[in-house]
mmCIF file of C-alpha atoms and ligand atoms in Angstrom:
data_model
loop_
_atom_site.group_PDB
_atom_site.id
_atom_site.type_symbol
_atom_site.label_atom_id
_atom_site.label_comp_id
_atom_site.label_asym_id
_atom_site.label_seq_id
_atom_site.Cartn_x
_atom_site.Cartn_y
_atom_site.Cartn_z
ATOM 1 C CA MET A 7 1.875 1.863 37.334
ATOM 2 C CA SER A 8 3.741 1.361 34.038
ATOM 3 C CA MET A 9 7.457 2.172 34.317
ATOM 4 C CA ARG A 10 7.902 1.827 30.599
ATOM 5 C CA ARG A 11 9.243 4.557 28.371
ATOM 6 C CA PRO A 12 6.450 5.753 26.046
ATOM 7 C CA ILE A 13 6.511 5.467 22.247
ATOM 8 C CA GLU A 14 4.992 8.053 19.913
ATOM 9 C CA ILE A 15 4.020 7.049 16.394
ATOM 10 C CA VAL A 16 3.463 9.714 13.734
ATOM 11 C CA GLY A 17 0.897 8.333 11.288
ATOM 12 C CA GLY A 18 -2.021 5.988 11.887
ATOM 13 C CA GLY A 19 -1.982 4.022 8.632
ATOM 14 C CA LEU A 20 -1.255 0.313 8.470
ATOM 15 C CA ALA A 21 2.347 0.499 9.681
ATOM 16 C CA GLY A 22 1.553 2.831 12.589
ATOM 17 C CA LEU A 23 -1.638 1.113 13.757
ATOM 18 C CA SER A 24 -0.312 -2.448 13.510
ATOM 19 C CA LEU A 25 2.813 -1.455 15.437
ATOM 20 C CA GLY A 26 0.725 0.445 17.997
ATOM 21 C CA ILE A 27 -1.523 -2.573 18.589
ATOM 22 C CA ALA A 28 1.400 -4.965 19.031
ATOM 23 C CA LEU A 29 3.185 -2.552 21.394
ATOM 24 C CA ARG A 30 0.033 -2.129 23.488
ATOM 25 C CA ARG A 31 -0.265 -5.916 23.774
ATOM 26 C CA ALA A 32 3.255 -5.812 25.244
ATOM 27 C CA ASP A 33 2.058 -3.139 27.695
ATOM 28 C CA VAL A 34 4.067 -0.325 26.120
ATOM 29 C CA PRO A 35 2.457 3.128 26.469
ATOM 30 C CA VAL A 36 1.768 4.368 22.922
ATOM 31 C CA THR A 37 0.378 7.553 21.380
ATOM 32 C CA ILE A 38 -0.452 7.684 17.676
ATOM 33 C CA PHE A 39 -0.795 11.091 16.017
ATOM 34 C CA GLU A 40 -2.924 10.830 12.894
ATOM 35 C CA ALA A 41 -3.551 13.731 10.524
ATOM 36 C CA GLY A 42 -6.911 12.313 9.407
ATOM 37 C CA ALA A 43 -9.692 10.243 11.000
ATOM 38 C CA TYR A 44 -11.528 6.907 10.530
ATOM 39 C CA PRO A 45 -13.239 5.381 8.661
ATOM 40 C CA ARG A 46 -12.131 6.777 5.331
ATOM 41 C CA HIS A 47 -11.492 5.587 1.831
ATOM 42 C CA ARG A 48 -7.865 5.476 0.717
ATOM 43 C CA VAL A 49 -6.327 5.250 -2.739
ATOM 44 C CA CYS A 50 -5.265 1.621 -2.654
ATOM 45 C CA GLY A 51 -5.722 -1.476 -4.826
ATOM 46 C CA GLU A 52 -6.842 -3.165 -1.588
ATOM 47 C CA PHE A 53 -5.181 -6.488 -2.304
ATOM 48 C CA ILE A 54 -2.393 -7.631 -0.026
ATOM 49 C CA ALA A 55 0.184 -9.878 -1.631
ATOM 50 C CA GLY A 56 3.267 -11.432 -0.093
ATOM 51 C CA LEU A 57 2.148 -11.141 3.519
ATOM 52 C CA LYS A 58 3.838 -13.859 5.543
ATOM 53 C CA THR A 59 1.881 -15.849 8.116
ATOM 54 C CA SER A 60 4.690 -15.191 10.617
ATOM 55 C CA THR A 61 4.123 -11.413 10.261
ATOM 56 C CA VAL A 62 0.366 -11.877 10.710
ATOM 57 C CA ALA A 63 1.007 -13.955 13.838
ATOM 58 C CA THR A 64 3.635 -11.635 15.377
ATOM 59 C CA LEU A 65 1.444 -8.566 14.943
ATOM 60 C CA GLY A 66 -1.773 -10.441 15.850
ATOM 61 C CA LEU A 67 -3.481 -9.390 12.613
ATOM 62 C CA GLU A 68 -5.662 -12.521 12.110
ATOM 63 C CA PRO A 69 -8.930 -11.025 13.421
ATOM 64 C CA PHE A 70 -8.614 -7.987 11.160
ATOM 65 C CA LEU A 71 -8.036 -10.013 8.010
ATOM 66 C CA GLU A 72 -10.587 -12.764 8.688
ATOM 67 C CA GLU A 73 -13.192 -11.430 6.281
ATOM 68 C CA ALA A 74 -10.765 -10.671 3.455
ATOM 69 C CA CYS A 75 -11.376 -12.363 0.092
ATOM 70 C CA ARG A 76 -8.656 -14.789 -1.033
ATOM 71 C CA HIS A 77 -7.549 -14.220 -4.641
ATOM 72 C CA GLN A 78 -5.079 -16.191 -6.741
ATOM 73 C CA ARG A 79 -5.910 -16.024 -10.471
ATOM 74 C CA VAL A 80 -4.647 -12.930 -12.317
ATOM 75 C CA ALA A 81 -5.692 -11.863 -15.854
ATOM 76 C CA TRP A 82 -3.598 -9.305 -17.772
ATOM 77 C CA PHE A 83 -4.884 -6.997 -20.503
ATOM 78 C CA SER A 84 -3.242 -4.398 -22.722
ATOM 79 C CA ARG A 85 -5.937 -1.882 -23.709
ATOM 80 C CA SER A 86 -8.764 -4.359 -24.452
ATOM 81 C CA ARG A 87 -6.494 -7.201 -25.567
ATOM 82 C CA SER A 88 -5.897 -10.222 -23.335
ATOM 83 C CA LEU A 89 -2.257 -10.921 -22.456
ATOM 84 C CA GLY A 90 -3.027 -14.149 -20.604
ATOM 85 C CA THR A 91 -3.448 -15.334 -17.050
ATOM 86 C CA HIS A 92 -1.324 -16.727 -14.265
ATOM 87 C CA SER A 93 -1.674 -17.687 -10.615
ATOM 88 C CA LEU A 94 -0.072 -16.003 -7.650
ATOM 89 C CA PRO A 95 2.218 -18.280 -5.648
ATOM 90 C CA ARG A 96 0.008 -17.684 -2.596
ATOM 91 C CA PRO A 97 -3.487 -16.191 -2.379
ATOM 92 C CA ALA A 98 -3.619 -12.409 -1.993
ATOM 93 C CA LEU A 99 -6.035 -10.960 0.578
ATOM 94 C CA ALA A 100 -8.529 -8.326 -0.535
ATOM 95 C CA ILE A 101 -10.164 -6.023 1.989
ATOM 96 C CA SER A 102 -11.214 -2.379 1.870
ATOM 97 C CA ARG A 103 -9.039 0.175 3.633
ATOM 98 C CA HIS A 104 -12.270 1.814 4.827
ATOM 99 C CA VAL A 105 -12.874 -1.272 6.954
ATOM 100 C CA LEU A 106 -9.328 -2.372 7.734
ATOM 101 C CA ASP A 107 -7.898 0.936 8.986
ATOM 102 C CA ALA A 108 -10.972 1.656 11.129
ATOM 103 C CA ARG A 109 -10.853 -1.809 12.725
ATOM 104 C CA LEU A 110 -7.188 -1.431 13.549
ATOM 105 C CA ALA A 111 -7.836 2.035 15.010
ATOM 106 C CA ASP A 112 -10.665 0.677 17.198
ATOM 107 C CA ALA A 113 -8.491 -2.197 18.394
ATOM 108 C CA PHE A 114 -5.650 0.159 19.271
ATOM 109 C CA THR A 115 -7.882 2.341 21.447
ATOM 110 C CA ALA A 116 -9.574 -0.737 22.993
ATOM 111 C CA LEU A 117 -6.090 -1.852 24.091
ATOM 112 C CA GLY A 118 -5.544 1.472 25.864
ATOM 113 C CA GLY A 119 -3.625 3.220 23.094
ATOM 114 C CA ASP A 120 -3.915 6.995 22.849
ATOM 115 C CA LEU A 121 -5.090 7.788 19.300
ATOM 116 C CA GLN A 122 -5.068 11.479 18.502
ATOM 117 C CA CYS A 123 -6.905 12.087 15.229
ATOM 118 C CA HIS A 124 -6.739 15.331 13.244
ATOM 119 C CA GLN A 125 -3.240 15.852 14.643
ATOM 120 C CA ARG A 126 -0.672 16.599 11.966
ATOM 121 C CA VAL A 127 2.724 16.530 13.663
ATOM 122 C CA GLU A 128 5.889 18.240 12.416
ATOM 123 C CA ILE A 129 8.255 15.509 11.347
ATOM 124 C CA GLU A 130 11.364 17.520 12.212
ATOM 125 C CA PRO A 131 13.305 17.156 14.371
ATOM 126 C CA PRO A 132 13.273 13.429 15.127
ATOM 127 C CA GLN A 133 13.427 12.616 18.824
ATOM 128 C CA PRO A 134 13.973 9.552 21.032
ATOM 129 C CA GLY A 135 10.850 7.419 21.320
ATOM 130 C CA ARG A 136 9.267 8.827 18.156
ATOM 131 C CA VAL A 137 8.600 6.554 15.167
ATOM 132 C CA PHE A 138 7.641 7.805 11.701
ATOM 133 C CA ALA A 139 4.922 5.844 9.921
ATOM 134 C CA CYS A 140 3.443 8.847 8.130
ATOM 135 C CA GLY A 141 3.200 7.462 4.621
ATOM 136 C CA ARG A 142 5.016 8.271 1.442
ATOM 137 C CA ARG A 143 7.441 11.152 1.236
ATOM 138 C CA ARG A 144 5.889 13.592 -1.209
ATOM 139 C CA SER A 145 7.520 14.445 -4.485
ATOM 140 C CA SER A 146 6.335 17.630 -6.186
ATOM 141 C CA ARG A 147 7.886 16.380 -9.456
ATOM 142 C CA SER A 148 5.828 13.193 -9.554
ATOM 143 C CA PRO A 149 3.882 12.778 -12.819
ATOM 144 C CA TRP A 150 1.469 10.247 -11.302
ATOM 145 C CA LEU A 151 -2.106 10.343 -10.102
ATOM 146 C CA GLY A 152 -3.480 7.490 -7.992
ATOM 147 C CA LEU A 153 -7.215 6.965 -8.458
ATOM 148 C CA LYS A 154 -9.666 4.525 -6.938
ATOM 149 C CA ALA A 155 -13.398 3.850 -6.712
ATOM 150 C CA HIS A 156 -15.676 0.992 -5.717
ATOM 151 C CA VAL A 157 -18.159 -0.364 -8.243
ATOM 152 C CA ALA A 158 -20.996 -2.812 -7.508
ATOM 153 C CA GLY A 159 -22.311 -5.326 -10.047
ATOM 154 C CA LEU A 160 -19.115 -5.508 -12.078
ATOM 155 C CA PRO A 161 -18.302 -9.065 -13.252
ATOM 156 C CA LEU A 162 -14.593 -9.958 -13.406
ATOM 157 C CA GLU A 163 -12.746 -12.348 -15.708
ATOM 158 C CA ALA A 164 -10.361 -13.486 -12.955
ATOM 159 C CA ASP A 165 -9.817 -12.849 -9.234
ATOM 160 C CA LEU A 166 -7.589 -9.933 -10.139
ATOM 161 C CA GLU A 167 -7.626 -8.076 -13.430
ATOM 162 C CA PHE A 168 -4.690 -5.984 -14.463
ATOM 163 C CA HIS A 169 -5.077 -3.488 -17.351
ATOM 164 C CA LEU A 170 -2.212 -1.672 -19.071
ATOM 165 C CA GLY A 171 -3.206 1.630 -20.666
ATOM 166 C CA LYS A 172 -1.491 4.666 -22.164
ATOM 167 C CA GLY A 173 0.796 5.850 -19.375
ATOM 168 C CA ALA A 174 -1.401 4.018 -16.903
ATOM 169 C CA TYR A 175 -2.263 0.737 -15.286
ATOM 170 C CA VAL A 176 -5.394 -0.209 -13.415
ATOM 171 C CA GLY A 177 -6.124 -3.182 -11.155
ATOM 172 C CA LEU A 178 -9.523 -4.634 -10.284
ATOM 173 C CA CYS A 179 -10.406 -6.998 -7.466
ATOM 174 C CA ARG A 180 -13.453 -7.927 -5.468
ATOM 175 C CA ILE A 181 -13.306 -6.981 -1.791
ATOM 176 C CA GLU A 182 -15.059 -8.346 1.289
ATOM 177 C CA SER A 183 -18.340 -6.500 0.728
ATOM 178 C CA GLY A 184 -18.698 -7.978 -2.777
ATOM 179 C CA VAL A 185 -18.047 -4.719 -4.623
ATOM 180 C CA VAL A 186 -15.090 -4.367 -6.993
ATOM 181 C CA ASN A 187 -12.261 -1.993 -6.220
ATOM 182 C CA VAL A 188 -10.978 -0.267 -9.373
ATOM 183 C CA CYS A 189 -7.655 1.410 -8.671
ATOM 184 C CA GLY A 190 -4.917 2.708 -10.893
ATOM 185 C CA LEU A 191 -1.825 4.741 -11.384
ATOM 186 C CA LEU A 192 -2.225 7.208 -14.256
ATOM 187 C CA ARG A 193 -0.001 9.847 -15.782
ATOM 188 C CA ARG A 194 -1.376 13.207 -14.634
ATOM 189 C CA GLU A 195 -3.301 15.184 -17.231
ATOM 190 C CA GLU A 196 -2.817 18.877 -17.938
ATOM 191 C CA ARG A 197 -6.539 19.556 -18.030
ATOM 192 C CA PRO A 198 -8.638 16.823 -16.454
ATOM 193 C CA THR A 199 -12.360 17.172 -17.126
ATOM 194 C CA GLY A 200 -15.549 16.184 -15.329
ATOM 195 C CA GLN A 201 -16.270 15.373 -11.734
ATOM 196 C CA GLY A 202 -16.988 12.236 -9.736
ATOM 197 C CA ARG A 203 -17.999 9.271 -11.897
ATOM 198 C CA GLU A 204 -17.558 11.224 -15.156
ATOM 199 C CA PHE A 205 -14.039 12.252 -14.175
ATOM 200 C CA PHE A 206 -13.171 8.637 -13.292
ATOM 201 C CA LEU A 207 -14.565 7.169 -16.530
ATOM 202 C CA GLY A 208 -13.041 10.004 -18.599
ATOM 203 C CA ALA A 209 -9.612 9.416 -17.051
ATOM 204 C CA LEU A 210 -9.791 5.707 -17.987
ATOM 205 C CA ARG A 211 -10.845 6.536 -21.574
ATOM 206 C CA ARG A 212 -8.194 9.218 -22.053
ATOM 207 C CA HIS A 213 -5.557 6.690 -20.945
ATOM 208 C CA GLY A 214 -6.555 4.182 -23.615
ATOM 209 C CA LEU A 215 -8.803 2.122 -21.338
ATOM 210 C CA GLY A 216 -12.130 2.747 -23.101
ATOM 211 C CA ALA A 217 -13.208 -0.890 -22.979
ATOM 212 C CA LEU A 218 -12.631 -1.012 -19.229
ATOM 213 C CA ALA A 219 -14.458 2.324 -18.787
ATOM 214 C CA GLY A 220 -17.430 0.803 -20.651
ATOM 215 C CA ARG A 221 -17.562 -2.151 -18.243
ATOM 216 C CA VAL A 222 -17.219 0.128 -15.200
ATOM 217 C CA ALA A 223 -20.013 2.365 -16.553
ATOM 218 C CA GLU A 224 -22.381 -0.618 -16.575
ATOM 219 C CA GLY A 225 -21.842 -1.201 -12.850
ATOM 220 C CA GLU A 226 -23.081 0.890 -9.950
ATOM 221 C CA PHE A 227 -20.443 3.519 -9.160
ATOM 222 C CA ILE A 228 -20.162 4.244 -5.411
ATOM 223 C CA PRO A 229 -19.452 8.004 -5.341
ATOM 224 C CA GLU A 230 -18.230 8.295 -1.739
ATOM 225 C CA SER A 231 -15.485 5.731 -2.435
ATOM 226 C CA LEU A 232 -13.856 7.876 -5.135
ATOM 227 C CA THR A 233 -10.442 9.080 -3.976
ATOM 228 C CA ALA A 234 -7.386 10.499 -5.692
ATOM 229 C CA VAL A 235 -3.837 11.164 -4.610
ATOM 230 C CA ALA A 236 -0.763 12.740 -6.205
ATOM 231 C CA GLY A 237 2.900 13.185 -5.314
ATOM 232 C CA MET A 238 3.986 9.524 -5.361
ATOM 233 C CA SER A 239 7.579 8.761 -6.275
ATOM 234 C CA TYR A 240 8.848 5.315 -7.148
ATOM 235 C CA GLU A 241 12.493 6.336 -7.362
ATOM 236 C CA ASN A 242 15.123 5.464 -4.796
ATOM 237 C CA GLU A 243 14.526 7.896 -1.943
ATOM 238 C CA ALA A 244 17.570 8.867 0.113
ATOM 239 C CA PRO A 245 17.361 6.873 3.345
ATOM 240 C CA LEU A 246 16.566 8.858 6.502
ATOM 241 C CA ALA A 247 19.404 7.652 8.715
ATOM 242 C CA ASP A 248 18.452 9.560 11.860
ATOM 243 C CA ARG A 249 15.080 7.991 12.654
ATOM 244 C CA ILE A 250 12.823 4.956 12.499
ATOM 245 C CA SER A 251 10.833 5.206 9.257
ATOM 246 C CA LEU A 252 8.289 2.500 8.570
ATOM 247 C CA GLY A 253 6.027 1.518 5.688
ATOM 248 C CA ASP A 254 5.807 3.987 2.813
ATOM 249 C CA HIS A 255 7.791 6.527 4.798
ATOM 250 C CA PHE A 256 10.777 4.218 4.455
ATOM 251 C CA ALA A 257 10.167 3.444 0.760
ATOM 252 C CA THR A 258 7.244 3.209 -1.661
ATOM 253 C CA ILE A 259 6.983 0.110 -3.794
ATOM 254 C CA PRO A 260 5.149 0.375 -7.150
ATOM 255 C CA PRO A 261 1.507 -0.439 -6.496
ATOM 256 C CA TYR A 262 1.105 -3.159 -9.162
ATOM 257 C CA THR A 263 2.931 -5.508 -6.777
ATOM 258 C CA GLY A 264 0.199 -5.363 -4.132
ATOM 259 C CA ASN A 265 3.092 -5.301 -1.694
ATOM 260 C CA GLY A 266 2.865 -1.851 -0.087
ATOM 261 C CA MET A 267 0.613 -3.037 2.710
ATOM 262 C CA SER A 268 2.648 -6.157 3.456
ATOM 263 C CA LEU A 269 5.836 -4.044 3.552
ATOM 264 C CA ALA A 270 4.087 -1.689 5.985
ATOM 265 C CA PHE A 271 3.178 -4.618 8.277
ATOM 266 C CA GLN A 272 6.597 -6.184 7.836
ATOM 267 C CA SER A 273 8.376 -2.982 8.852
ATOM 268 C CA ALA A 274 6.177 -2.770 11.965
ATOM 269 C CA GLU A 275 7.212 -6.344 12.753
ATOM 270 C CA CYS A 276 10.904 -5.374 12.426
ATOM 271 C CA ALA A 277 10.421 -2.504 14.896
ATOM 272 C CA LEU A 278 8.387 -4.359 17.521
ATOM 273 C CA LEU A 279 10.967 -6.158 19.672
ATOM 274 C CA PRO A 280 13.656 -3.436 19.656
ATOM 275 C CA LEU A 281 11.017 -0.864 20.695
ATOM 276 C CA CYS A 282 9.711 -3.134 23.475
ATOM 277 C CA GLU A 283 13.259 -3.510 24.783
ATOM 278 C CA TRP A 284 13.885 0.249 24.649
ATOM 279 C CA SER A 285 10.601 0.897 26.404
ATOM 280 C CA ARG A 286 11.773 -1.389 29.222
ATOM 281 C CA GLY A 287 14.831 0.838 29.651
ATOM 282 C CA ARG A 288 17.297 -1.322 27.715
ATOM 283 C CA GLY A 289 19.679 0.316 25.223
ATOM 284 C CA GLU A 290 20.176 3.724 23.683
ATOM 285 C CA TRP A 291 17.734 5.182 21.155
ATOM 286 C CA ALA A 292 20.456 5.522 18.479
ATOM 287 C CA GLU A 293 21.156 1.776 18.719
ATOM 288 C CA VAL A 294 17.448 0.993 18.352
ATOM 289 C CA VAL A 295 17.225 3.195 15.240
ATOM 290 C CA THR A 296 20.204 1.416 13.678
ATOM 291 C CA ALA A 297 18.909 -2.075 14.482
ATOM 292 C CA VAL A 298 15.354 -1.421 13.254
ATOM 293 C CA MET A 299 16.369 0.305 10.045
ATOM 294 C CA ARG A 300 18.925 -2.400 9.224
ATOM 295 C CA ALA A 301 16.186 -5.023 9.575
ATOM 296 C CA VAL A 302 13.646 -2.984 7.562
ATOM 297 C CA ARG A 303 16.154 -2.449 4.745
ATOM 298 C CA ALA A 304 17.173 -6.099 4.630
ATOM 299 C CA ARG A 305 13.559 -7.321 4.473
ATOM 300 C CA ALA A 306 12.468 -4.870 1.752
ATOM 301 C CA ALA A 307 15.543 -4.534 -0.485
ATOM 302 C CA ARG A 308 14.926 -7.426 -2.888
ATOM 303 C CA ARG A 309 11.243 -6.678 -3.464
ATOM 304 C CA LEU A 310 11.941 -2.992 -4.039
ATOM 305 C CA ARG A 311 14.754 -3.711 -6.496
ATOM 306 C CA ILE A 312 12.744 -6.130 -8.659
ATOM 307 C CA ALA A 313 9.508 -4.130 -8.497
ATOM 308 C CA ARG A 314 11.168 -0.859 -9.482
ATOM 309 C CA ALA A 315 13.045 -2.496 -12.386
ATOM 310 C CA LEU A 316 9.810 -3.864 -13.892
ATOM 311 C CA HIS A 317 7.679 -0.785 -13.247
ATOM 312 C CA PRO A 318 8.623 1.234 -16.398
ATOM 313 C CA TYR A 319 7.608 -1.764 -18.589
ATOM 314 C CA LEU A 320 4.047 -1.376 -17.358
ATOM 315 C CA LEU A 321 3.760 2.345 -17.972
ATOM 316 C CA SER A 322 5.492 3.452 -21.164
ATOM 317 C CA SER A 323 3.882 2.428 -24.467
ATOM 318 C CA PRO A 324 7.006 1.069 -26.248
ATOM 319 C CA ARG A 325 7.972 -0.977 -23.212
ATOM 320 C CA GLN A 326 4.395 -2.168 -22.732
ATOM 321 C CA PHE A 327 4.563 -3.387 -26.337
ATOM 322 C CA LEU A 328 7.671 -5.448 -25.542
ATOM 323 C CA PHE A 329 6.014 -6.682 -22.369
ATOM 324 C CA GLY A 330 2.907 -7.751 -24.331
ATOM 325 C CA VAL A 331 4.911 -9.497 -27.066
ATOM 326 C CA ALA A 332 7.003 -11.371 -24.513
ATOM 327 C CA GLN A 333 3.934 -12.334 -22.501
ATOM 328 C CA ARG A 334 1.970 -13.617 -25.521
ATOM 329 C CA ALA A 335 5.007 -15.569 -26.742
ATOM 330 C CA GLY A 336 5.223 -17.212 -23.343
ATOM 331 C CA LEU A 337 8.672 -15.695 -22.793
ATOM 332 C CA LEU A 338 7.720 -13.662 -19.768
ATOM 333 C CA PRO A 339 8.081 -15.680 -16.575
ATOM 334 C CA LEU A 340 5.285 -13.748 -14.822
ATOM 335 C CA ARG A 341 4.790 -16.418 -12.211
ATOM 336 C CA ALA A 342 8.510 -16.533 -11.396
ATOM 337 C CA MET A 343 8.703 -12.729 -11.248
ATOM 338 C CA THR A 344 5.669 -12.569 -8.996
ATOM 339 C CA ARG A 345 7.197 -15.224 -6.766
ATOM 340 C CA ALA A 346 10.421 -13.184 -6.520
ATOM 341 C CA ILE A 347 8.545 -10.005 -5.597
ATOM 342 C CA HIS A 348 6.389 -11.762 -3.036
ATOM 343 C CA ALA A 349 9.138 -13.874 -1.452
HETATM 344 C C1 LIG B 415 -2.600 3.863 -6.693
HETATM 345 C C2 LIG B 415 -2.131 3.027 -5.533
HETATM 346 C C3 LIG B 415 -2.531 1.706 -5.441
HETATM 347 C C4 LIG B 415 -2.069 0.903 -4.401
HETATM 348 N N1 LIG B 415 -2.471 -0.404 -4.353
HETATM 349 C C5 LIG B 415 -1.996 -1.212 -3.391
HETATM 350 C C6 LIG B 415 -2.402 -2.572 -3.319
HETATM 351 O O1 LIG B 415 -3.247 -3.059 -4.061
HETATM 352 N N2 LIG B 415 -1.843 -3.343 -2.357
HETATM 353 C C7 LIG B 415 -0.920 -2.865 -1.473
HETATM 354 O O2 LIG B 415 -0.437 -3.633 -0.634
HETATM 355 N N3 LIG B 415 -0.550 -1.584 -1.492
HETATM 356 C C8 LIG B 415 -1.061 -0.740 -2.421
HETATM 357 N N4 LIG B 415 -0.712 0.579 -2.434
HETATM 358 C C9 LIG B 415 0.257 1.055 -1.432
HETATM 359 C C10 LIG B 415 -0.339 1.106 -0.023
HETATM 360 O O3 LIG B 415 -1.516 1.881 -0.021
HETATM 361 C C11 LIG B 415 0.704 1.690 0.920
HETATM 362 O O4 LIG B 415 1.915 1.026 0.731
HETATM 363 C C12 LIG B 415 0.283 1.555 2.391
HETATM 364 O O5 LIG B 415 -0.882 2.281 2.631
HETATM 365 C C13 LIG B 415 1.424 2.049 3.273
HETATM 366 O O6 LIG B 415 0.995 2.074 4.610
HETATM 367 P P1 LIG B 415 1.645 3.130 5.613
HETATM 368 O O7 LIG B 415 1.089 2.824 6.935
HETATM 369 O O8 LIG B 415 3.116 3.146 5.437
HETATM 370 O O9 LIG B 415 1.161 4.533 5.089
HETATM 371 P P2 LIG B 415 -0.356 5.111 4.975
HETATM 372 O O10 LIG B 415 -1.334 4.013 4.898
HETATM 373 O O11 LIG B 415 -0.285 6.115 3.877
HETATM 374 O O12 LIG B 415 -0.544 5.847 6.358
HETATM 375 C C14 LIG B 415 0.174 7.008 6.711
HETATM 376 C C15 LIG B 415 -0.696 7.813 7.670
HETATM 377 O O13 LIG B 415 0.064 8.895 8.192
HETATM 378 C C16 LIG B 415 -0.776 10.040 8.286
HETATM 379 N N5 LIG B 415 0.115 11.199 8.282
HETATM 380 C C17 LIG B 415 0.882 11.656 7.266
HETATM 381 N N6 LIG B 415 1.633 12.708 7.674
HETATM 382 C C18 LIG B 415 1.316 12.916 8.972
HETATM 383 C C19 LIG B 415 1.784 13.835 9.946
HETATM 384 N N7 LIG B 415 2.726 14.764 9.668
HETATM 385 N N8 LIG B 415 1.257 13.780 11.197
HETATM 386 C C20 LIG B 415 0.299 12.861 11.505
HETATM 387 N N9 LIG B 415 -0.147 11.937 10.618
HETATM 388 C C21 LIG B 415 0.353 11.956 9.372
HETATM 389 C C22 LIG B 415 -1.682 9.940 7.061
HETATM 390 O O14 LIG B 415 -2.884 10.638 7.258
HETATM 391 C C23 LIG B 415 -1.909 8.432 6.977
HETATM 392 O O15 LIG B 415 -3.069 8.002 7.642
HETATM 393 C C24 LIG B 415 -1.192 1.429 -3.424
HETATM 394 C C25 LIG B 415 -0.825 2.774 -3.486
HETATM 395 C C26 LIG B 415 -1.290 3.574 -4.517
HETATM 396 C C27 LIG B 415 -0.887 5.018 -4.559
#
């Protein structure tokens, strides 16, 4: 019989599931409470950049990422105009969240984890043994809409395409099934029009991305993959000092970086050993919270700082103009910036 103290994880996204799997492999009793169910489409660019091999190894993620496409060449566009290309320092992995989250969930239950779907848990008050991996903290003031859909038969000009629009940016990449994921962050409209495919194409056009909408319209739109989300904030959230907060619940990084998923995995990695020790009866919960959150902060701070400083240049028209001029003149060290964000 296990004499370990149990761990509860609120949120079965990437941070919660990867931590749950690694804890189960260490024989820790784990329950995950997940508000939704699997499989499901998520608003996500579905490319993972800056994921270290040591994190993959510690969390045992290799089998889940095996099928992912490897992408390195990035092409930038402003409206329909090319801004040039560059290579990522290391290949990014591209895999659909529909597949990835469901595989992680299956693995967690196969390892004896208790996965309770359709269970939305109150996040107050925090309590010993409870970890919060329940995604971004919502901001009612957020002006942003996240939008994504899969499109078949859409040729790309590089492994990853990145399009700057009017108060918007959209990324495209091919995922493991061969379809292209089209995902963007767009300023919310007062009166959006249309539904499904028409809504998606209309949103691209109204944000100055008519040429991209034309290309998407020529492909086969996969209606069930269309998802939207609001309430994202890319400001500095006040840290929650009284609990273990992982992944987006700790901090959201602007999505153009392709780093949100690797930060989610990385934060799970930071929590793993301290939680195993606590489960074995060693240490006080307050000490575990302090140790984990110090590690999470230290690992994420640099990426968050650089990514948040660059973010406004991708979204406001005057700053996009400066960005475009600097990029075309070869003054923008995109490769160096990408390396800094992904380090
Ligand atoms: C437009 C957009 C594009 C993006 N593109 C990329 C990209 O290309 N690459 C990348 O790496 N990242 C990208 N991201 C970010 C990435 O999706 C997140 O960083 C990542 O999903 C964070 O994982 P997580 O486990 O912290 O949270 P999530 O994956 O959001 O999981 C949190 C889980 O908690 C559950 N939950 C919430 N509240 C409760 C509750 N009270 N009780 C129980 N369960 C609860 C939710 O249902 C959810 O399943 C993008 C984000 C957006 C918005």
